[in-house]
Coordinates of C-alpha atoms in Angstrom, one line a residue:
Chain A
G1 CA 122.8 190.7 398.7
Q2 CA 125.5 193.2 396.2
Q3 CA 124.1 192.3 392.7
L4 CA 125.8 194.5 390.2
N5 CA 124.7 195.6 387.0
Q6 CA 127.1 195.2 383.4
S7 CA 126.5 196.5 380.3
P8 CA 126.6 195.4 377.4
Q9 CA 124.9 191.8 377.7
S10 CA 127.2 191.9 374.5
M11 CA 128.9 193.1 372.1
F12 CA 129.3 193.1 368.2
I13 CA 132.5 194.8 367.1
Q14 CA 134.6 195.0 363.7
E15 CA 138.4 195.1 364.3
G16 CA 140.0 197.9 365.5
E17 CA 137.2 199.5 367.1
D18 CA 136.9 200.6 370.4
V19 CA 134.9 199.0 373.6
S20 CA 133.1 200.7 376.8
M21 CA 131.7 198.8 378.7
N22 CA 130.4 199.5 382.3
C23 CA 129.4 198.4 385.6
T24 CA 126.7 199.9 388.7
S25 CA 125.6 198.7 391.4
S26 CA 123.2 199.9 394.4
S27 CA 125.9 199.8 396.7
I28 CA 129.6 201.1 398.2
F29 CA 132.8 198.9 397.2
N30 CA 135.8 199.1 397.5
T31 CA 137.7 197.6 395.8
W32 CA 137.0 196.6 391.2
L33 CA 138.4 194.0 389.3
W34 CA 138.2 193.2 385.7
Y35 CA 139.3 189.8 384.1
K36 CA 138.8 188.1 380.6
Q37 CA 138.1 185.2 380.3
D38 CA 138.6 183.2 377.0
P39 CA 136.1 179.8 375.6
G40 CA 136.4 177.1 377.9
E41 CA 139.3 178.3 380.7
G42 CA 139.3 180.4 383.7
P43 CA 139.2 183.9 383.6
V44 CA 142.8 186.3 384.1
L45 CA 143.0 188.8 385.8
L46 CA 143.2 192.3 384.0
I47 CA 143.3 194.9 386.0
A48 CA 142.7 196.2 389.9
L49 CA 141.0 199.2 390.9
Y50 CA 141.7 199.9 394.8
K51 CA 140.6 203.8 394.8
A52 CA 137.6 206.1 394.5
G53 CA 138.5 207.9 391.0
E54 CA 141.6 205.8 390.4
L55 CA 142.1 205.7 385.7
T56 CA 145.0 202.3 385.6
S57 CA 145.7 201.2 382.1
N58 CA 147.5 198.1 381.3
G59 CA 148.6 198.3 377.0
R60 CA 145.4 199.2 375.6
L61 CA 143.4 198.4 378.1
T62 CA 141.8 201.3 380.7
A63 CA 139.1 200.8 383.3
Q64 CA 138.7 203.8 385.7
F65 CA 137.2 203.1 390.1
G66 CA 134.0 206.1 389.4
I67 CA 133.7 208.9 391.8
T68 CA 131.2 207.7 394.4
R69 CA 132.5 203.4 394.5
K70 CA 129.9 202.7 393.1
D71 CA 130.7 201.9 389.0
S72 CA 133.7 200.8 386.8
F73 CA 134.1 201.4 383.3
L74 CA 136.2 199.3 381.4
N75 CA 137.1 200.3 378.0
I76 CA 139.7 198.8 375.0
S77 CA 140.9 200.5 372.0
A78 CA 141.9 199.8 369.3
S79 CA 140.1 195.4 369.2
I80 CA 142.2 192.7 368.2
P81 CA 140.6 189.1 367.0
S82 CA 141.9 187.9 370.4
D83 CA 140.2 190.1 372.7
V84 CA 137.3 188.3 372.5
G85 CA 135.7 186.7 375.0
I86 CA 133.8 187.1 378.4
Y87 CA 134.4 190.7 380.5
F88 CA 133.9 190.1 383.8
C89 CA 133.8 192.9 386.4
A90 CA 134.0 191.5 389.9
G91 CA 133.6 194.2 393.4
S92 CA 134.9 193.8 396.5
G93 CA 133.0 195.6 400.2
S94 CA 136.0 193.8 402.0
A95 CA 138.8 195.9 402.0
G96 CA 140.4 193.9 403.7
G97 CA 138.7 193.5 406.8
T98 CA 137.0 190.2 406.6
S99 CA 139.5 186.6 406.8
Y100 CA 139.2 185.9 402.8
G101 CA 137.9 187.6 398.9
K102 CA 134.2 189.0 399.6
L103 CA 134.5 189.3 395.6
T104 CA 130.5 189.8 393.7
F105 CA 130.9 190.0 390.3
G106 CA 128.8 191.6 387.6
Q107 CA 127.6 188.6 384.7
G108 CA 129.5 189.1 381.9
T109 CA 129.9 190.9 378.7
I110 CA 130.6 188.9 375.8
L111 CA 132.2 190.4 373.2
T112 CA 132.7 189.4 369.6
V113 CA 135.6 191.4 366.8
H114 CA 135.2 190.7 363.5
P115 CA 138.0 190.3 361.4
Chain B
S1 CA 155.6 183.0 390.8
Q2 CA 152.3 181.2 391.7
T3 CA 150.2 178.6 389.3
I4 CA 147.1 177.1 390.0
H5 CA 146.6 173.6 389.1
Q6 CA 142.5 171.8 388.7
W7 CA 141.9 168.4 387.1
P8 CA 141.2 167.5 384.9
A9 CA 139.7 169.4 382.4
T10 CA 136.4 168.1 381.2
L11 CA 134.8 165.1 383.7
V12 CA 131.8 163.9 382.0
Q13 CA 129.8 161.2 384.6
P14 CA 126.4 159.1 384.7
V15 CA 124.4 160.5 387.5
G16 CA 124.4 158.5 390.3
S17 CA 128.1 158.7 390.2
P18 CA 130.8 160.5 392.8
L19 CA 132.6 163.7 392.1
S20 CA 136.1 164.6 393.1
L21 CA 138.1 167.9 391.4
E22 CA 141.5 168.6 392.9
C23 CA 143.5 171.3 392.6
T24 CA 146.7 172.8 394.0
V25 CA 148.4 175.8 394.0
E26 CA 152.7 176.6 393.9
G27 CA 154.2 179.0 395.2
T28 CA 152.3 179.8 397.5
S29 CA 151.6 180.0 401.8
N30 CA 148.7 179.9 403.1
P31 CA 146.4 181.0 400.5
N32 CA 142.9 181.6 400.5
L33 CA 140.5 178.8 398.4
Y34 CA 137.8 178.6 396.3
W35 CA 135.5 176.4 394.4
Y36 CA 132.8 179.0 391.8
R37 CA 130.4 177.0 389.3
Q38 CA 129.5 178.2 386.7
A39 CA 126.3 177.9 385.1
A40 CA 126.4 178.9 380.8
G41 CA 129.3 180.5 380.5
R42 CA 128.1 183.0 382.3
G43 CA 127.4 184.6 385.9
L44 CA 129.9 182.7 388.7
Q45 CA 128.4 181.6 391.7
L46 CA 130.7 181.2 395.6
L47 CA 130.6 177.3 396.7
F48 CA 132.9 177.4 399.5
Y49 CA 135.8 179.6 401.1
S50 CA 139.0 178.1 402.6
V51 CA 141.5 180.2 405.4
G52 CA 142.9 177.4 406.3
I53 CA 143.3 173.4 405.9
G54 CA 140.1 172.3 407.8
Q55 CA 138.7 175.2 407.4
I56 CA 135.9 175.5 405.1
S57 CA 132.6 178.0 404.6
S58 CA 130.0 177.1 402.0
E59 CA 127.3 179.6 400.8
V60 CA 125.2 177.7 398.8
P61 CA 123.2 175.0 400.3
Q62 CA 124.1 171.8 397.8
N63 CA 125.3 168.6 396.9
L64 CA 128.2 169.1 396.9
S65 CA 130.8 168.9 399.7
A66 CA 134.9 171.1 399.5
S67 CA 137.5 169.8 401.5
R68 CA 141.3 170.7 402.1
P69 CA 143.1 168.7 403.5
Q70 CA 146.5 170.4 403.1
D71 CA 148.1 173.6 402.8
R72 CA 147.6 174.6 398.6
Q73 CA 145.1 171.5 398.1
F74 CA 141.9 172.5 397.4
I75 CA 138.6 169.4 396.8
L76 CA 135.8 169.1 395.9
S77 CA 133.5 166.0 396.2
S78 CA 130.2 165.2 395.5
K79 CA 128.5 161.2 396.8
K80 CA 126.1 161.5 394.0
L81 CA 125.9 163.7 391.7
L82 CA 122.6 165.3 389.8
L83 CA 122.3 166.1 386.3
S84 CA 121.7 170.3 388.2
D85 CA 125.4 169.7 389.3
S86 CA 126.6 169.9 385.5
G87 CA 129.0 172.9 385.2
F88 CA 131.7 174.6 385.3
Y89 CA 133.8 174.6 388.1
L90 CA 136.4 177.1 388.4
C91 CA 139.1 176.9 391.5
A92 CA 140.6 179.7 392.8
W93 CA 143.0 181.3 395.2
S94 CA 144.2 184.4 397.0
F95 CA 146.2 185.8 399.9
R96 CA 145.2 185.8 403.4
D97 CA 145.7 188.4 404.5
R98 CA 145.8 192.0 402.1
R99 CA 144.4 192.0 398.9
N100 CA 143.0 188.8 399.9
E101 CA 139.6 190.3 396.7
K102 CA 142.5 189.8 394.6
L103 CA 141.4 186.4 393.3
F104 CA 144.0 183.9 391.0
F105 CA 141.6 181.4 388.8
G106 CA 142.3 178.0 387.5
S107 CA 142.0 177.1 384.1
G108 CA 138.6 175.9 384.8
T109 CA 136.8 171.8 385.1
Q110 CA 133.5 170.9 382.6
L111 CA 131.1 168.7 383.9
S112 CA 128.7 167.1 381.8
V113 CA 126.5 165.0 384.5
L114 CA 123.8 161.9 381.8

């Protein structure tokens, strides 16, 4: 089956630093999504990417859909304490071709921000 | 706007007891519905999905079952819980047709089986 390799597994940074994490796959995906999960809560969708090469921003977050369709990265600029959490990438190969949202999730990146 | 409600938030159950977790979605019709399990804060595993009332698909064999008695209601059940059923359970929904890969999650249920 499809698998996503998400790295790094964890990051410890100082407030104000920029953060970069990525996901790679051996398979092509038609959609990439990035989620953030706070402790004890469900994941919240941050950014959705639908086209190879697409670069999308959401505030201090920027994500890109790799041109090969096998990777994606997420950048966070000028990190703040509330950025703490687990960040998940997810890929979908369905492009609407299936009746349900079949997602493959990465294992997550645990982000810790020191004030 | 659409909202998803999941309860209870936490649950402690003895081994061998039954389980019922409930999830409802508001503000949309005919959603796809999903149950995920997350172990130790990482790795989301799809357990069940449903594309309509009474239509349930299971992704992995297990001790759990799911039902969809109403369009926007999704229930996760077990007749007899095992220790290995402990984990964080997440309900999610997506649109039925376009952009159905865009999932929106509930706040989760932390289940501890003792």
